[in-house]
Structure formats: structure tokens, C-alpha cells
Amino acid sequence: MSNKPSNNNPVLNAILGILALLGIVIFANMLVATTTLGSKTLDLTESKVHTLTEGTKAILEDLKDADAEVVINYYATRDSAFMPQELKLYLKKVDDFLKRYKALAGDNLRIVNLDPSPDTDAEDSANLDGIAGQQINGENLYLGLSVASLDQKVSIPFLSPQSETQLEYELSSAIARVARTDRPTLGIMSALNLAGSPAMMPGQAPQQSAIVYQQLQQLYELKDLGMTPTQEALEGLAAILLIHPAGISEETEFLLDQYLLSGGTIVAALDAFSIIAQQSSPQPNPMMMGQQPPGIPTTSTFSDKLLSSWGVTFESSQVLADGKYRTRMRQGESTSVLTLTPEALPQKDSIITTGISELFFVLSGGFKKEGKEGLKHTALIESSKDSSGLVSSMQASRLDPSLLTSMRPDTNTYDLAVHINGLFKTAFPDGKPTPPDNTDTQPDTVASEAEEAEQNAEPTKPTSLAVSTEPGNVFLIADSDFLADQFAYNTQLIRMGLVSPQGDNSALLFNILDQVTGSKYLIGSRSRGDSRRPFTVIQELDAEHEKQFGERLEKEQQELNEINARIGEIVQKQQENGRIALEGELATELAAAREKQVEARKRLRELEKDLRRKKDDLAIKYTLGNIFIIPLLFAILGIAVFIKRRIATSAR
């Protein structure tokens, strides 16, 4: 038996093992990075915010069969000591994002990485592509891209970390736009100046167009129809979008009716009280006396005749208030400014509301379905059943806090957005409405010639349609302010020249338009905005408490008012009798009334304390639950694993 010394050195073996492990890790990372495995992810988030949507995957899949190549020029400053850490981290996320796009699109998508250092060809290329550097810490830093195919080009000048959740939509939208050879034509009508206007005089700043209008221009061939379009102007439109069509005429409604009966699509954002219209109207000028231009009406709706033919009514004389979806604001809470959560979206499988998590409606009206033969009505957004009701428009526009307790919810639900489709019947069975008679009359000779020509002419068939020649679509939305810059977009980023949605207001509109114009792929990626997660359970309980509180408060307040009125009567009698001090029964009654007054005020304070106490209890309950439930679950899991291992060990 050989007694050779052992070469088994534990320290050396440990070092070699560590080196081997490091080599395996490095090799595995290189292998993953150079293959499609590098784009594989495991997304455990609730809404799959880190997973590419099916629409994006479909767009990239279509590129494989496209005739032309799509080129992404990706401009990013790589070597800079002045780049903020937040931007460095975001740059890596964009890198990973583009790798995943490339892996799914194949050879027809080419990504060109460029570092636009000063005085380089890359910097010149960035300028030609409209990619402007951002002055950060005194240095010009780049993080943007342009997407081009043939003669089409779309640029994203700066990829901001604040707009991270819009990255997929912006990139997918740019690819879809350059790969598409034609764009649908969208007609637009509004009493508001959405398109902006040039400067009225030298030195004056032009009026900027609304952000939603700018985004529509990027996706569609826009056709501004005005409020009095001709029949020819409506031909060839993929859809007609009406945003606050205040003062619409009967003749224009007839044209919309005929357009719809020919299989058209109408998307209309009406309003019970438009804040934007109120702000856009000229302020009264006492110097102009009666020569002031008329303001824009704050209410916009269609005639009862047209709405009835669609099987709906619109409440435009009052605005909708909802305790469940109320909004917490700086000056308190408002039940007429609604923050709508997914619970307000009854169609859980609708591609229009896919990914919508928060909508912000301001002083909106409400639709009620009456039903119509041949038409299907689908509610896209609904108010709550037990916490909503109609309140005064003027009171709501002042954000009156008393609405919280004075509102009396009814048992009805109101539609804030509804889709109507099917075979429509005309709202104008007698044909085109006759315009108002002109005051000027024709000479007798002209009139006689016209009558003779009419008699000699061959009878013509009616030119107006009575029923749909093919199914049409109507989308009605009960608010127009939800598309305004200050309500649909982040105003702080707008001042910095960046566009970032605030909530999913714009996503709702574009999802509707994408569906009706055939661009369904972008639905979902657009509505992945950075939205707050309100505590809906607490809001429901708050609304229920305040409903009860409001009823008791009104009763107590009424009793207090009666007591105050009685005290006033007693004091008045005192003054009539010329007495300085009351005596006898009046003195006793006054003392009793004031005692009741003190007790009533005390009860009111107790009611307020009770409401606050219940709210605090709810907050504590859910806060403690969030803090302790997860650690408790992990503790239980750890104990279960420990017991299982002990049982397995003892069995051996």
C-alpha cells in the first residue's frame, strides 16, 4: 500500500472552486447576453408593467414580413461624469428595452447606437434627426432616438425618466407610424380653439394648440371641419371627433346623422359644464359696452331629437357628483371632480378600457340609456349606484364643500361613456331641415323662373337616408375637460417641453380611435401610464359614513336653525316691549332655547368627531395590515419549511 503524501490542499481547492464559479457566472452572462435568452423576463407585478403588450408584439411580428427596413438611431451619451444617476439607470433600461424589440422583430429592425460627443458626425446626425441635447450640470447630454423607414421619420427628442411608463407606447407608436404607408383621415369639430392660432400682433406670443390636438396630428390626417361643415367635407372620413360642440346647429346634426347612417363613426365629448370653455371666453370689458364678442357656452350637447334616435338622454343642466369617486384636492374634497378607478369600468374584457387604471373627469354630465330597437348600448364608464347624484352646475364649479353632505344620491347609475352600435334610424324622417328664412326676397321675375324650372324638372328621389346602409358607431363621453392640458397631462413636465399623460384620460380617447380606425395594436401600451392607486375600499366606506353623517347632520342643523329662529323671535319681542332684560316666561323660554342651542352644537361636534374617528380607525386598520401581513406570511412560510425539514431529518 502506497503512503504517498496527499496533494489535497483545502485552501487551494477553495480558491480554484471560487475561480471556477466566477468563470461559470461570467460565461453564462456572456452567453445569455448574446442570445435571445437575454430578453426573457419574469414579471410578477400586478399589471405586468414590465411585460411588452400583445399589441407591441404584433407590431414587431408584422415587421418580419415588411418590405422596408425600420432603422432606429439611438442617441445616448455614454461617457460623462456629469450624467445624473437617475438618467444612467434609465439609459440601461432603454438599452434593455431596445434589445427586446430587436429580438422580437428580427432582421427588419436595425438599431444604430450613436454617442453624440461634441464636434462628431454623431452630433451632426442627432441635429438632423431633431434630437436636442439637454443641458444637465452644464453639459449637453443626449438620450433620444429617431425611427425611420423609407421617407417616413419620427423623432423622440428626449427620453425622460419621468415618462418611463410611456416608453413602450412612444416607441411602438413610432414604429407603427413609419411602417404604415397611409394614415386615416379624422374630422374634428369643436367650439374650442384646439388648433391654436398665430400671434395677433408683432411681439405677441401665438396661442399653442392643445396637446391632444398635437398628438392627433401625429397619428392621423386631421381635417378641421369647423362647426358648420358641408356634406362634401364629411366624405372619406374614418371618424368624426367632436370635443365640446357647443351651439351645434340642426343642419350640422342632420349631416352627422347622414354620415352615421352611411356606416360612419362619431366620437363626441359633450359637457354639462366646461371649465375650459369658461376660461376661454373673453372677460367682460366695461369699455366695450355692448360690442363684446360672445363667450363660448359652457354646456355642449346634441338635440333631444338626435339623442333620442340613438336611444339615450344626456343630463346637461346639472353635473354628476359621486361620493365614491370623489377627488381629494388642496382645498378639500370634491364629489363633482371624479377620480374613476377600474371599478367604474364595467366592461372588463373591452380592448378600449384595457389597462385603464385611472380617469379624471371634471364637472361632467351623465347619460341614461332608454334603449332603441336595432341598437346595442355598452356602458364603458359608470357612476356608482349608491353614492352618485346630480347637483347644481354653478355650485359644483365653485367646488362648494357643502356638496359632500347636501348631495342626495339616487338609485340610478349614470353612464360617463357609452358605445352605441348597430343599424340606426334617422332623426330627421322629413329630410334635411330647412334653414331659417332670409329677410331678403327675390324679385318676382326670378321667383317665377325658379318656380317654372321646378315644375319642368323631373321628380328626384330623396337624397337623405332613412335607415343605415351599414352598421354605424357612436361613442359618447360625458365630459370634454378630461382632454384639456391641465387635466390630462403633467403640467410641470409641459413647462419643461415634455409631454407625459397624467392618468389615462388621453389613453381612453386614443383607444377608441385606434379601434374604429383599425390601429388596435397600440391599445394597451398607451394606457400603461403612471397612475396612482387610490384606496377604493376606504373611499367606499368614507362615502357610506358621510352619507349617514349627512342625513344626521341635516336633521341636527334643521333643529339648530329652529332654535336660532325662536331665540330671534324672543329677542325681537324684548325689543318691541322696550325691555332691557327679559322677565317671566320669556326669560325662562330664552334660557331653555339657549341651553338647547348649546346641546345641538355639541351634538354636531360629536358627529364630526365620530366621523373623523371612524376614518382614523380605517386608516390604522389598513396601515397595520399592510405593515404586518407580509412579514407574518413569510414567518409562517419559514416555520412550515423548518417543520418539514425537521420531520425529514428525524425520519432518516
XYZ file of C-alpha atoms in Angstrom:
652
model
C 0.000 0.000 0.000
C 1.466 3.341 -1.067
C 1.988 6.060 1.524
C 2.377 8.979 -0.921
C 1.585 12.341 0.610
C -1.826 13.710 -0.317
C -1.954 16.764 -2.633
C -5.422 17.646 -1.319
C -4.901 21.262 -0.173
C -8.214 22.667 1.173
C -7.206 26.324 0.683
C -6.057 25.743 -2.891
C -9.206 23.767 -3.681
C -11.370 26.568 -2.281
C -9.570 29.178 -4.410
C -9.865 27.045 -7.535
C -13.551 26.435 -6.788
C -14.236 30.162 -6.433
C -12.366 30.923 -9.669
C -14.276 28.189 -11.466
C -17.575 29.556 -10.139
C -16.682 33.090 -11.283
C -15.754 31.742 -14.711
C -19.079 29.928 -14.988
C -21.018 33.048 -13.955
C -19.120 35.267 -16.439
C -19.507 32.755 -19.267
C -23.211 32.263 -18.501
C -23.811 36.034 -18.544
C -21.980 36.383 -21.870
C -23.988 33.506 -23.312
C -27.302 34.982 -22.164
C -26.380 38.484 -23.392
C -25.560 37.257 -26.901
C -28.709 35.137 -27.316
C -32.448 35.717 -27.131
C -32.366 34.470 -23.554
C -31.212 37.952 -22.594
C -34.643 39.366 -23.438
C -36.517 36.868 -21.277
C -38.028 38.285 -18.105
C -40.245 37.155 -15.248
C -42.804 39.840 -14.466
C -44.547 39.363 -11.121
C -46.155 42.820 -10.958
C -49.946 43.046 -10.705
C -50.500 44.807 -14.033
C -47.490 43.263 -15.851
C -45.955 46.712 -16.279
C -42.590 45.221 -17.297
C -44.037 42.930 -19.984
C -44.467 44.022 -23.601
C -48.108 44.164 -24.594
C -49.614 41.860 -27.197
C -50.118 44.871 -29.456
C -46.401 45.689 -29.432
C -45.554 42.062 -30.145
C -47.967 42.103 -33.107
C -46.388 45.297 -34.493
C -42.918 43.779 -34.268
C -44.126 40.487 -35.738
C -45.530 42.364 -38.747
C -42.103 43.912 -39.355
C -40.735 40.489 -40.253
C -42.917 40.490 -43.381
C -42.494 44.185 -44.190
C -40.912 45.239 -47.480
C -38.799 48.026 -45.964
C -36.381 48.053 -43.065
C -37.062 50.160 -39.954
C -33.999 51.894 -38.557
C -33.761 53.251 -35.014
C -30.978 55.778 -34.481
C -30.419 55.614 -30.737
C -28.578 58.662 -29.394
C -27.168 58.289 -25.875
C -24.264 59.998 -24.117
C -22.303 57.095 -22.648
C -19.162 58.567 -21.126
C -19.979 61.551 -18.989
C -19.169 62.222 -15.371
C -21.931 64.841 -15.318
C -24.832 62.498 -16.123
C -27.192 62.147 -13.110
C -27.500 58.686 -11.604
C -31.228 58.584 -12.369
C -30.502 59.127 -16.066
C -27.761 56.469 -16.081
C -30.165 53.893 -14.650
C -32.848 54.867 -17.143
C -30.363 54.615 -20.015
C -29.752 50.966 -19.089
C -33.494 50.324 -19.054
C -33.822 51.812 -22.542
C -30.910 49.637 -23.692
C -32.661 46.510 -22.424
C -35.945 47.642 -23.944
C -34.445 48.036 -27.412
C -32.762 44.627 -27.165
C -36.132 43.029 -26.519
C -37.626 44.867 -29.517
C -34.771 43.670 -31.721
C -35.142 40.092 -30.540
C -38.847 40.076 -31.449
C -38.617 41.997 -34.754
C -35.754 40.167 -36.435
C -33.684 41.496 -39.328
C -36.180 44.145 -40.471
C -35.452 46.246 -37.377
C -31.969 47.749 -37.154
C -30.733 49.668 -34.136
C -27.828 52.073 -34.616
C -26.151 53.135 -31.352
C -24.673 56.628 -31.531
C -22.829 58.677 -28.902
C -23.153 62.345 -29.958
C -19.957 63.723 -28.492
C -19.132 67.372 -29.370
C -17.881 68.002 -32.918
C -18.594 64.484 -34.168
C -20.617 63.021 -37.025
C -22.979 61.543 -34.412
C -23.766 65.039 -33.098
C -24.492 66.256 -36.650
C -26.744 63.242 -37.211
C -28.619 63.998 -33.951
C -29.252 67.567 -35.098
C -30.565 66.362 -38.456
C -32.898 63.906 -36.695
C -34.215 66.615 -34.384
C -32.630 65.151 -31.267
C -31.684 68.030 -28.999
C -29.308 67.582 -26.106
C -30.404 68.532 -22.608
C -28.309 70.942 -20.554
C -27.656 68.997 -17.364
C -24.984 70.063 -14.900
C -23.566 72.414 -17.519
C -23.070 69.723 -20.175
C -25.123 68.817 -23.244
C -26.358 65.263 -22.692
C -28.309 63.153 -25.190
C -30.887 60.436 -24.644
C -33.295 60.233 -27.559
C -33.995 58.338 -30.740
C -35.424 58.620 -34.224
C -37.326 55.903 -36.077
C -37.235 55.909 -39.887
C -38.431 53.782 -42.785
C -38.255 54.911 -46.414
C -39.337 58.574 -46.381
C -41.116 58.402 -43.029
C -39.368 59.563 -39.849
C -40.489 60.070 -36.249
C -38.238 61.534 -33.562
C -38.433 61.317 -29.779
C -36.100 64.186 -28.781
C -35.591 63.172 -25.157
C -36.490 60.030 -23.231
C -37.303 61.324 -19.773
C -37.265 59.029 -16.719
C -40.430 60.814 -15.597
C -42.179 59.407 -18.691
C -40.819 55.886 -18.250
C -44.234 54.226 -18.314
C -44.925 55.780 -21.739
C -41.740 54.417 -23.304
C -43.364 51.366 -24.874
C -46.220 53.354 -26.392
C -43.940 56.066 -27.790
C -41.597 53.532 -29.377
C -44.313 51.188 -30.655
C -46.319 54.120 -31.994
C -43.276 55.491 -33.831
C -42.539 52.112 -35.424
C -46.179 51.634 -36.450
C -46.354 55.116 -37.978
C -43.232 54.824 -40.139
C -44.126 51.284 -41.219
C -47.627 52.312 -42.263
C -47.967 53.632 -45.786
C -51.226 55.533 -45.247
C -52.874 57.359 -42.387
C -56.633 57.556 -41.780
C -58.341 60.942 -42.058
C -60.027 62.168 -38.913
C -62.552 65.003 -38.976
C -62.569 67.234 -35.906
C -65.207 69.692 -34.676
C -65.124 71.887 -31.587
C -66.323 75.208 -30.262
C -62.903 75.484 -28.583
C -59.764 76.639 -30.359
C -57.898 73.331 -30.225
C -55.586 74.097 -33.162
C -54.195 77.296 -31.623
C -53.620 80.490 -33.568
C -50.722 82.669 -34.727
C -49.758 85.861 -32.928
C -52.320 88.603 -33.446
C -49.683 91.331 -33.499
C -45.867 91.585 -33.565
C -44.245 90.677 -30.281
C -47.265 88.731 -29.074
C -46.891 85.004 -28.387
C -49.014 82.670 -30.542
C -51.660 80.526 -28.906
C -50.352 76.974 -28.680
C -52.501 74.120 -29.887
C -53.861 71.681 -27.337
C -51.583 68.729 -26.606
C -54.268 66.231 -27.576
C -54.549 68.042 -30.932
C -50.780 67.769 -31.440
C -50.905 64.036 -30.735
C -53.817 63.576 -33.118
C -51.771 65.290 -35.845
C -49.027 62.712 -35.374
C -51.393 59.771 -35.831
C -53.993 60.982 -38.339
C -54.568 63.269 -41.263
C -56.610 65.886 -39.427
C -59.392 67.724 -41.179
C -60.726 70.739 -39.266
C -64.413 70.830 -40.095
C -65.415 73.878 -38.071
C -68.910 73.930 -36.589
C -70.712 74.268 -39.937
C -69.209 71.664 -42.286
C -70.523 70.802 -45.732
C -71.644 67.354 -46.798
C -68.631 67.070 -49.111
C -66.264 67.757 -46.190
C -67.533 64.647 -44.395
C -66.806 62.285 -47.265
C -63.929 59.847 -46.854
C -63.501 60.364 -43.100
C -62.544 57.391 -40.951
C -64.314 59.030 -37.981
C -65.551 62.396 -36.734
C -64.374 63.638 -33.347
C -66.420 66.322 -31.598
C -64.935 67.968 -28.489
C -67.363 70.336 -26.733
C -69.543 71.051 -29.807
C -71.393 73.907 -28.085
C -74.073 75.622 -30.173
C -74.213 72.926 -32.858
C -76.919 73.683 -35.416
C -79.738 71.428 -36.571
C -78.353 71.476 -40.124
C -74.992 70.153 -38.859
C -76.741 67.480 -36.809
C -78.503 66.370 -39.996
C -75.133 65.957 -41.750
C -73.833 63.912 -38.796
C -76.986 61.818 -38.902
C -76.497 61.040 -42.605
C -72.798 60.334 -42.113
C -73.656 57.858 -39.344
C -76.334 56.123 -41.444
C -73.772 55.523 -44.173
C -71.713 53.447 -41.713
C -69.659 56.238 -40.170
C -68.268 56.632 -36.657
C -68.922 59.578 -34.351
C -66.927 60.163 -31.160
C -68.399 63.028 -29.132
C -67.180 64.516 -25.837
C -70.117 66.572 -24.541
C -70.169 68.550 -21.302
C -72.568 69.792 -18.633
C -70.122 72.488 -17.524
C -66.838 73.047 -19.331
C -64.139 74.701 -17.257
C -62.051 75.207 -20.414
C -64.889 76.986 -22.212
C -65.377 79.239 -19.207
C -61.658 80.076 -19.129
C -61.525 80.610 -22.909
C -64.377 83.106 -23.021
C -63.342 86.786 -23.136
C -63.581 88.617 -19.847
C -66.196 91.388 -19.627
C -64.794 94.764 -20.676
C -66.857 97.739 -19.449
C -65.167 99.973 -22.049
C -66.645 97.963 -24.935
C -70.233 98.304 -23.687
C -72.432 96.137 -25.928
C -69.754 95.339 -28.535
C -68.096 92.465 -26.670
C -67.716 89.166 -28.555
C -69.941 86.376 -27.252
C -68.298 83.843 -24.979
C -68.159 80.081 -25.533
C -71.138 78.313 -23.910
C -70.094 76.112 -21.002
C -72.664 73.454 -21.921
C -72.479 71.298 -25.031
C -74.980 68.668 -26.066
C -76.943 67.363 -29.036
C -80.634 67.995 -29.581
C -83.156 65.685 -27.914
C -84.207 64.614 -31.416
C -80.755 63.288 -32.288
C -80.033 61.729 -28.870
C -83.447 60.065 -28.833
C -82.732 58.416 -32.188
C -79.623 56.946 -30.540
C -81.608 55.702 -27.533
C -80.011 57.906 -24.841
C -80.626 61.090 -22.881
C -77.941 63.441 -21.592
C -78.204 65.335 -18.318
C -76.610 68.665 -19.158
C -78.466 71.062 -16.830
C -76.739 69.616 -13.761
C -73.412 67.890 -13.140
C -72.780 64.450 -11.734
C -71.428 64.090 -8.192
C -70.167 60.798 -6.801
C -69.004 60.231 -3.239
C -67.235 57.006 -4.100
C -65.066 58.537 -6.837
C -64.556 61.961 -5.285
C -61.183 63.658 -5.661
C -59.030 64.909 -2.830
C -57.799 68.388 -3.695
C -55.751 71.080 -1.998
C -58.831 72.961 -0.879
C -60.562 69.810 0.370
C -62.576 67.111 -1.358
C -64.864 67.414 -4.353
C -67.592 64.964 -5.327
C -68.049 66.646 -8.723
C -64.395 66.198 -9.730
C -64.192 62.441 -10.212
C -61.194 60.126 -9.979
C -62.526 56.990 -11.670
C -60.866 53.673 -10.838
C -61.227 50.307 -12.660
C -64.390 49.644 -10.636
C -66.097 52.294 -12.783
C -65.272 50.301 -15.941
C -67.911 47.560 -16.247
C -66.532 46.002 -19.473
C -63.559 44.085 -18.094
C -62.814 42.418 -21.444
C -63.107 45.552 -23.607
C -59.954 46.451 -25.527
C -60.933 50.117 -25.186
C -60.551 50.041 -21.405
C -57.670 47.571 -21.374
C -55.042 48.768 -18.912
C -57.041 51.850 -17.883
C -56.453 52.361 -14.167
C -57.415 55.977 -13.517
C -59.578 58.575 -15.254
C -60.098 62.177 -14.199
C -63.458 63.788 -15.094
C -64.341 67.383 -14.163
C -67.957 68.580 -13.733
C -69.320 66.031 -16.169
C -72.879 65.283 -17.137
C -74.406 61.820 -17.342
C -76.066 59.597 -19.936
C -79.064 57.366 -19.333
C -79.954 54.559 -21.708
C -83.520 54.455 -22.993
C -82.952 51.677 -25.495
C -83.639 51.598 -29.209
C -84.547 48.730 -31.489
C -81.616 47.573 -33.578
C -79.013 49.308 -31.404
C -76.680 47.906 -28.769
C -75.696 50.150 -25.848
C -72.493 49.295 -23.987
C -71.512 51.319 -20.923
C -67.749 51.930 -20.870
C -67.707 54.056 -17.692
C -70.388 54.091 -14.985
C -71.028 56.078 -11.831
C -71.508 54.240 -8.546
C -75.049 53.170 -7.730
C -75.451 54.308 -4.129
C -73.125 57.314 -3.950
C -73.906 59.371 -7.074
C -76.436 62.059 -7.869
C -76.953 65.316 -9.746
C -76.031 68.693 -8.245
C -76.098 72.337 -9.301
C -73.564 73.182 -12.009
C -72.699 76.586 -10.556
C -72.354 75.221 -7.035
C -70.114 72.420 -8.277
C -67.988 74.801 -10.375
C -67.109 76.685 -7.171
C -66.091 73.343 -5.580
C -68.541 74.039 -2.776
C -67.579 71.726 0.144
C -71.204 71.534 1.293
C -71.882 69.196 -1.653
C -70.338 66.408 0.436
C -73.270 66.455 2.833
C -76.066 68.145 0.868
C -75.951 65.709 -2.077
C -78.763 63.176 -2.074
C -77.688 60.076 -4.030
C -80.373 58.436 -6.158
C -80.648 54.773 -7.009
C -79.703 55.221 -10.674
C -76.331 54.823 -12.267
C -75.227 57.205 -14.982
C -73.020 56.378 -17.940
C -69.992 58.610 -18.282
C -69.030 56.936 -21.553
C -71.226 54.744 -23.741
C -70.748 52.916 -27.051
C -73.789 52.632 -29.333
C -73.587 50.482 -32.439
C -75.927 48.840 -34.904
C -78.350 49.893 -37.612
C -79.552 53.419 -36.864
C -82.736 55.159 -37.994
C -82.635 58.791 -38.989
C -83.520 61.519 -36.531
C -84.821 63.546 -39.488
C -87.573 61.500 -41.168
C -88.795 64.612 -43.013
C -85.429 65.094 -44.664
C -82.987 67.940 -44.441
C -84.191 70.676 -42.080
C -84.999 73.982 -43.682
C -82.622 76.780 -42.702
C -84.100 79.995 -41.302
C -85.755 82.176 -43.950
C -83.651 85.036 -45.258
C -85.073 88.523 -44.916
C -84.107 89.356 -48.484
C -86.700 88.328 -51.062
C -86.148 87.525 -54.721
C -87.621 89.715 -57.436
C -90.853 88.407 -58.937
C -89.164 87.546 -62.232
C -86.506 85.436 -60.526
C -89.084 83.725 -58.339
C -91.302 82.882 -61.325
C -88.348 81.482 -63.263
C -87.395 79.284 -60.294
C -90.975 78.011 -59.938
C -91.183 77.222 -63.675
C -87.859 75.364 -63.587
C -89.021 73.372 -60.572
C -92.262 72.382 -62.318
C -90.490 71.308 -65.510
C -87.805 69.349 -63.666
C -88.128 65.576 -63.403
C -89.059 64.294 -59.944
C -85.936 63.340 -57.986
C -85.506 60.661 -55.386
C -84.978 61.760 -51.781
C -81.265 62.251 -51.216
C -81.326 61.657 -47.470
C -81.058 58.227 -45.848
C -83.835 56.943 -43.580
C -82.025 53.889 -42.186
C -78.435 52.706 -42.011
C -76.968 51.221 -45.123
C -74.410 49.502 -42.882
C -73.784 49.418 -39.115
C -72.531 52.635 -37.549
C -70.851 53.508 -34.249
C -71.365 56.321 -31.752
C -69.125 56.873 -28.731
C -70.481 59.409 -26.252
C -68.391 60.818 -23.386
C -69.998 62.970 -20.684
C -67.053 65.352 -20.250
C -64.844 67.384 -22.573
C -62.477 68.877 -19.977
C -60.932 65.448 -19.449
C -58.863 66.094 -22.617
C -57.608 69.530 -21.525
C -53.882 70.025 -20.977
C -54.201 70.685 -17.244
C -56.382 67.635 -16.602
C -54.927 65.029 -18.988
C -51.206 65.800 -18.854
C -48.491 66.562 -16.324
C -48.377 70.361 -16.317
C -44.940 70.522 -14.687
C -43.399 68.483 -17.499
C -45.275 70.546 -20.109
C -43.385 73.620 -18.882
C -40.149 71.696 -19.471
C -41.180 70.877 -23.041
C -42.074 67.251 -22.228
C -45.412 65.534 -22.746
C -46.456 62.960 -20.173
C -50.046 61.829 -19.561
C -51.488 62.301 -16.106
C -53.733 59.333 -15.603
C -55.344 57.574 -18.556
C -57.638 60.282 -19.968
C -55.874 60.588 -23.310
C -55.473 56.798 -23.456
C -59.255 56.388 -23.362
C -59.753 58.652 -26.373
C -56.918 57.173 -28.417
C -58.009 53.615 -27.602
C -61.447 54.445 -29.019
C -59.944 55.998 -32.143
C -57.482 53.129 -32.562
C -60.324 50.638 -32.502
C -62.546 52.450 -35.003
C -59.706 53.355 -37.398
C -58.093 49.931 -37.350
C -54.951 50.652 -35.272
C -55.808 48.222 -32.499
C -52.204 47.206 -31.876
C -51.421 50.297 -29.809
C -54.276 49.730 -27.374
C -52.836 48.639 -24.040
C -49.331 50.040 -24.455
C -50.744 53.575 -24.384
C -52.792 53.051 -21.242
C -49.886 51.964 -19.096
C -49.473 55.456 -17.655
C -48.113 56.097 -14.196
C -51.347 56.191 -12.223
C -51.993 56.493 -8.530
C -53.511 53.547 -6.706
C -56.314 55.009 -4.612
C -57.636 53.078 -1.609
C -61.032 52.357 -3.122
C -62.263 50.313 -0.144
C -61.600 53.201 2.216
C -63.242 55.634 -0.205
C -66.379 53.480 -0.323
C -66.540 53.330 3.461
C -65.903 57.072 3.656
C -68.766 57.700 1.246
C -71.090 55.474 3.284
C -70.135 57.194 6.544
C -70.642 60.623 5.017
C -73.997 59.587 3.612
C -75.169 58.669 7.106
C -73.400 61.671 8.558
C -75.068 63.994 6.051
C -78.569 62.777 6.966
C -77.954 63.202 10.710
C -76.182 66.499 10.139
C -79.130 67.889 8.192
C -81.521 66.855 10.947
C -79.378 68.401 13.678
C -78.791 71.547 11.621
C -82.509 71.932 10.997
C -83.203 71.680 14.727
C -80.473 74.222 15.434
C -81.960 76.612 12.855
C -85.371 76.310 14.532
C -83.826 77.092 17.910
C -81.982 80.089 16.480
C -85.198 81.325 14.891
C -87.046 81.035 18.223
C -84.290 82.932 20.022
C -84.562 85.653 17.383
C -88.329 85.905 17.999
C -87.835 86.232 21.749
C -85.182 88.928 21.324
C -87.466 90.776 18.897
C -90.315 90.721 21.437
C -87.898 92.104 24.000
C -87.049 94.997 21.687
C -90.715 95.658 20.887
C -91.545 95.899 24.585
C -88.601 98.202 25.162
C -87.187 95.999 27.882
C -83.512 95.754 28.673
C -83.814 92.382 30.407
C -86.416 89.686 29.924
C -88.620 88.602 32.764
C -91.069 85.826 33.465
C -91.929 83.251 30.805
C -89.893 84.919 28.086
C -86.750 84.825 30.218
C -87.346 81.159 31.056
C -88.015 80.301 27.402
C -84.888 82.157 26.238
C -82.725 80.327 28.773
C -84.173 76.980 27.678
C -83.682 77.825 23.997
C -80.059 78.764 24.522
C -79.488 75.602 26.502
C -80.924 73.610 23.585
C -78.703 75.616 21.222
C -75.605 74.622 23.186
C -76.704 70.980 23.221
C -77.388 70.983 19.455
C -73.977 72.452 18.676
C -72.398 69.881 20.963
C -74.153 67.050 19.105
C -72.930 68.442 15.778
C -69.351 68.497 17.043
C -69.736 64.929 18.301
C -70.981 63.842 14.884
C -67.913 65.379 13.239
C -65.617 63.753 15.806
C -67.336 60.409 15.256
C -66.798 60.622 11.502
C -63.130 61.532 11.913
C -62.714 58.734 14.464
C -64.141 56.157 12.049
C -61.859 57.403 9.280
C -58.830 57.207 11.573
C -59.793 53.676 12.634
C -59.998 52.634 8.981
C -56.623 54.182 8.210
C -54.969 52.494 11.202
C -56.550 49.152 10.373
C -55.320 49.063 6.776
C -51.936 50.587 7.591
C -51.224 47.938 10.229
C -52.449 45.279 7.843
C -50.014 46.430 5.138
C -47.151 46.530 7.640
C -47.638 43.153 9.322
C -49.416 40.824 6.849
C -46.451 40.211 4.510
C -43.883 39.646 7.322
C -46.395 37.337 9.006
C -46.848 35.297 5.827
C -43.080 34.924 5.443
C -42.786 33.893 9.102
C -45.472 31.229 8.649
C -43.746 30.002 5.475
C -40.385 29.824 7.288
C -41.885 27.871 10.176
C -43.553 25.461 7.746
C -40.228 24.840 5.916
C -38.434 24.351 9.246
C -41.002 21.795 10.452
C -40.857 19.937 7.137
C -37.054 19.695 7.295
C -37.155 18.533 10.919
C -39.607 15.790 10.006
C -37.431 14.718 7.052
C -34.282 14.687 9.243
C -35.885 12.685 12.036
C -37.175 10.161 9.516
C -33.606 9.391 8.442
